Amino acid sequence: MWRALELARRGQPYVAPNPMVGAVITLEDLVVGEGFHEAYGGAHAEANALKQAGVRARGGTMYLTLEPCCATYEGKVNPPCAPEIIKAGLKRVVIATEDPSPHVQGKGVAMLREAGIAVEVGECGDEARELNAAYITHTTRGRPLVTAKWAMTMDGKIATRTGDARWISGEQARKEVHYDRGCTGAIICGVGTVKRDNPLLTARGDVGRQPLRVVVDTRAEIPLDCNLVKSANDAPVFVYAADDAPEDRLAALEEAGVYVILLAKHGQHLRWIEIMHDLGERGVNSAIIEGGGAIFASAFRERAIDRIKIFIAPKIFGGEAATTPVEGPGVPTVEKAITFDHVKTRTVGPDVVIEGRVVYPQDTGPSPSGHWQGYEGQ
């Protein structure tokens, strides 16, 4: 199963919004077939492994990271895999975790068992669910898995007092950032970041695809001569704006090739959950927020962030006016702090990377997918 998980991960830059899946077939303790889902619309892992194994699959065992699909439905490109497993004559199938899709969700396991195949479920289940956290989030909650990513100094600054932020992290860290972009569905920032840094938000390198580039811009203030707008016809740019934003600004953005999505304001701001569900309806199952500080503050306040990935560079900026990654009013007491679990640290060149899952206080609001007013006034 470890080998199947390793194979599945190879598809990460190419398969979304489908899940990453790997398969290994053994016969008498020898590996006779391997496969993984290599690209969206391409053959599934089971089919690739069965093709490699050929007649040697008969009587063997398949190790599979995700429950096999079992039916044809609208929008499905490939034939279902469970019938092919049955036809191949496998004796046993070991599955890491069930598929939460309503088209599958236990039906694939039931089909195999009804055909007389011994099925075991749960081997490396935690690892398999973590591998496909984005797919599971999108399938069960209708929105992307959201990661907050920033680079900062050892004293917690993301820019100097003059606003200079290039480059905080090292070259190897920046390469990893571009790999991450190539593996995600959308990169999100606020209009302040666009005005300050004029980013492209593209994935540079030979791995993956270009993410959807998203700007949260309530008043449609994004400069028409910025890199994002000028390149809107090369790679999609979405601007989420309020439905009362100036009409001339909206018209100019659309004329430039930007997709403008209008949402109702709540107070003076857009609601993150509405942005995320709109992205989810468009097939985006993972998103990275790259700032700035006000955007991070509002996203944490509304419990829209699921994961964090922080690059810490061995540098110190100092200065009371230097920018910190999460702005806003902040929490009133230590016990109200947002915390993290499953925290992992490693080094990338000279930088330290911290990754973790967000844990919100349990007594102050609904689940992370709900709206929460935050701590103002407490």
Tab-separated table of N, CA, C and O in Angstrom, residues 16-20 66 73 98-105 132-145 276-277 280-281 283-286:
chain	number	residue	atom	x	y	z
A	16	ALA	N	-6.441	16.806	-10.767
A	16	ALA	CA	-7.561	17.538	-10.166
A	16	ALA	C	-8.553	17.981	-11.248
A	16	ALA	O	-8.148	18.310	-12.366
A	17	PRO	N	-9.852	17.989	-10.946
A	17	PRO	CA	-10.449	17.744	-9.631
A	17	PRO	C	-10.650	16.286	-9.264
A	17	PRO	O	-11.286	15.983	-8.269
A	18	ASN	N	-10.130	15.363	-10.082
A	18	ASN	CA	-10.185	13.946	-9.709
A	18	ASN	C	-9.231	13.666	-8.551
A	18	ASN	O	-8.300	14.431	-8.307
A	19	PRO	N	-9.416	12.558	-7.854
A	19	PRO	CA	-8.496	12.203	-6.777
A	19	PRO	C	-7.216	11.578	-7.312
A	19	PRO	O	-7.179	11.085	-8.452
A	20	MET	N	-6.175	11.601	-6.493
A	20	MET	CA	-4.954	10.856	-6.787
A	20	MET	C	-5.172	9.409	-6.373
A	20	MET	O	-5.589	9.143	-5.244
A	66	LEU	N	-7.839	4.058	-3.173
A	66	LEU	CA	-9.192	4.605	-3.071
A	66	LEU	C	-10.173	3.613	-3.677
A	66	LEU	O	-9.864	2.945	-4.670
A	73	TYR	N	-22.037	7.695	-15.143
A	73	TYR	CA	-22.970	8.784	-14.877
A	73	TYR	C	-22.567	9.984	-15.717
A	73	TYR	O	-21.485	10.003	-16.330
A	98	GLU	N	-12.562	4.415	1.572
A	98	GLU	CA	-13.716	4.511	0.688
A	98	GLU	C	-13.741	5.877	0.001
A	98	GLU	O	-13.202	6.862	0.496
A	99	ASP	N	-14.404	5.910	-1.154
A	99	ASP	CA	-14.584	7.144	-1.907
A	99	ASP	C	-15.850	7.840	-1.394
A	99	ASP	O	-16.928	7.247	-1.399
A	100	PRO	N	-15.763	9.101	-0.930
A	100	PRO	CA	-16.943	9.780	-0.400
A	100	PRO	C	-17.933	10.252	-1.461
A	100	PRO	O	-19.010	10.734	-1.129
A	101	SER	N	-17.590	10.118	-2.737
A	101	SER	CA	-18.498	10.560	-3.792
A	101	SER	C	-19.814	9.791	-3.710
A	101	SER	O	-19.813	8.560	-3.542
A	102	PRO	N	-20.943	10.470	-3.822
A	102	PRO	CA	-22.228	9.763	-3.780
A	102	PRO	C	-22.391	8.754	-4.911
A	102	PRO	O	-23.224	7.852	-4.818
A	103	HIS	N	-21.583	8.890	-5.977
A	103	HIS	CA	-21.631	7.916	-7.065
A	103	HIS	C	-20.945	6.608	-6.684
A	103	HIS	O	-21.135	5.592	-7.357
A	104	VAL	N	-20.141	6.640	-5.635
A	104	VAL	CA	-19.386	5.449	-5.221
A	104	VAL	C	-19.751	5.085	-3.780
A	104	VAL	O	-20.589	4.219	-3.551
A	105	GLN	N	-19.111	5.705	-2.814
A	105	GLN	CA	-19.410	5.616	-1.380
A	105	GLN	C	-19.921	4.244	-0.928
A	105	GLN	O	-21.071	4.071	-0.535
A	132	ASN	N	-5.633	12.803	-0.348
A	132	ASN	CA	-6.746	13.336	-1.126
A	132	ASN	C	-7.633	14.270	-0.312
A	132	ASN	O	-8.851	14.333	-0.533
A	133	ALA	N	-7.019	15.022	0.604
A	133	ALA	CA	-7.793	15.944	1.436
A	133	ALA	C	-8.548	16.962	0.592
A	133	ALA	O	-9.687	17.333	0.905
A	134	ALA	N	-7.941	17.428	-0.499
A	134	ALA	CA	-8.613	18.413	-1.353
A	134	ALA	C	-9.832	17.792	-2.030
A	134	ALA	O	-10.916	18.383	-2.061
A	135	TYR	N	-9.659	16.609	-2.583
A	135	TYR	CA	-10.782	15.920	-3.240
A	135	TYR	C	-11.901	15.640	-2.249
A	135	TYR	O	-13.089	15.857	-2.555
A	136	ILE	N	-11.556	15.190	-1.052
A	136	ILE	CA	-12.567	14.863	-0.042
A	136	ILE	C	-13.303	16.115	0.404
A	136	ILE	O	-14.530	16.122	0.547
A	137	THR	N	-12.568	17.216	0.630
A	137	THR	CA	-13.203	18.471	1.031
A	137	THR	C	-14.171	18.956	-0.039
A	137	THR	O	-15.310	19.339	0.250
A	138	HIS	N	-13.731	18.927	-1.274
A	138	HIS	CA	-14.579	19.390	-2.372
A	138	HIS	C	-15.815	18.504	-2.533
A	138	HIS	O	-16.927	18.998	-2.769
A	139	THR	N	-15.632	17.197	-2.380
A	139	THR	CA	-16.735	16.257	-2.571
A	139	THR	C	-17.759	16.361	-1.453
A	139	THR	O	-18.966	16.315	-1.699
A	140	THR	N	-17.295	16.514	-0.219
A	140	THR	CA	-18.213	16.475	0.920
A	140	THR	C	-18.738	17.844	1.319
A	140	THR	O	-19.809	17.941	1.922
A	141	ARG	N	-18.000	18.912	0.981
A	141	ARG	CA	-18.395	20.240	1.448
A	141	ARG	C	-18.618	21.242	0.327
A	141	ARG	O	-19.024	22.378	0.571
A	142	GLY	N	-18.356	20.843	-0.899
A	142	GLY	CA	-18.648	21.705	-2.030
A	142	GLY	C	-17.750	22.908	-2.165
A	142	GLY	O	-18.102	23.876	-2.845
A	143	ARG	N	-16.593	22.871	-1.559
A	143	ARG	CA	-15.660	24.001	-1.636
A	143	ARG	C	-14.242	23.474	-1.662
A	143	ARG	O	-13.991	22.304	-1.318
A	144	PRO	N	-13.268	24.284	-2.069
A	144	PRO	CA	-11.887	23.812	-2.084
A	144	PRO	C	-11.269	23.717	-0.694
A	144	PRO	O	-11.710	24.394	0.249
A	145	LEU	N	-10.265	22.884	-0.569
A	145	LEU	CA	-9.398	22.885	0.600
A	145	LEU	C	-8.510	24.121	0.499
A	145	LEU	O	-7.850	24.336	-0.519
A	276	MET	N	-15.750	30.773	-1.719
A	276	MET	CA	-15.256	29.406	-1.788
A	276	MET	C	-16.262	28.458	-2.433
A	276	MET	O	-15.903	27.565	-3.202
A	277	HIS	N	-17.528	28.640	-2.135
A	277	HIS	CA	-18.526	27.770	-2.753
A	277	HIS	C	-18.679	28.075	-4.240
A	277	HIS	O	-18.949	27.164	-5.038
A	280	GLY	N	-15.855	26.254	-5.733
A	280	GLY	CA	-16.156	24.835	-5.707
A	280	GLY	C	-17.110	24.422	-6.812
A	280	GLY	O	-16.938	23.367	-7.439
A	281	GLU	N	-18.109	25.245	-7.079
A	281	GLU	CA	-19.053	24.945	-8.153
A	281	GLU	C	-18.373	24.974	-9.516
A	281	GLU	O	-18.846	24.346	-10.468
A	283	GLY	N	-15.474	23.686	-10.017
A	283	GLY	CA	-14.578	22.540	-10.078
A	283	GLY	C	-13.242	22.731	-9.397
A	283	GLY	O	-12.370	21.866	-9.500
A	284	VAL	N	-13.046	23.845	-8.679
A	284	VAL	CA	-11.782	24.091	-7.976
A	284	VAL	C	-11.815	23.338	-6.646
A	284	VAL	O	-12.670	23.600	-5.804
A	285	ASN	N	-10.900	22.391	-6.447
A	285	ASN	CA	-10.923	21.626	-5.196
A	285	ASN	C	-9.793	21.981	-4.244
A	285	ASN	O	-9.732	21.465	-3.124
A	286	SER	N	-8.889	22.874	-4.661
A	286	SER	CA	-7.838	23.333	-3.754
A	286	SER	C	-7.496	24.768	-4.088
A	286	SER	O	-7.550	25.174	-5.252
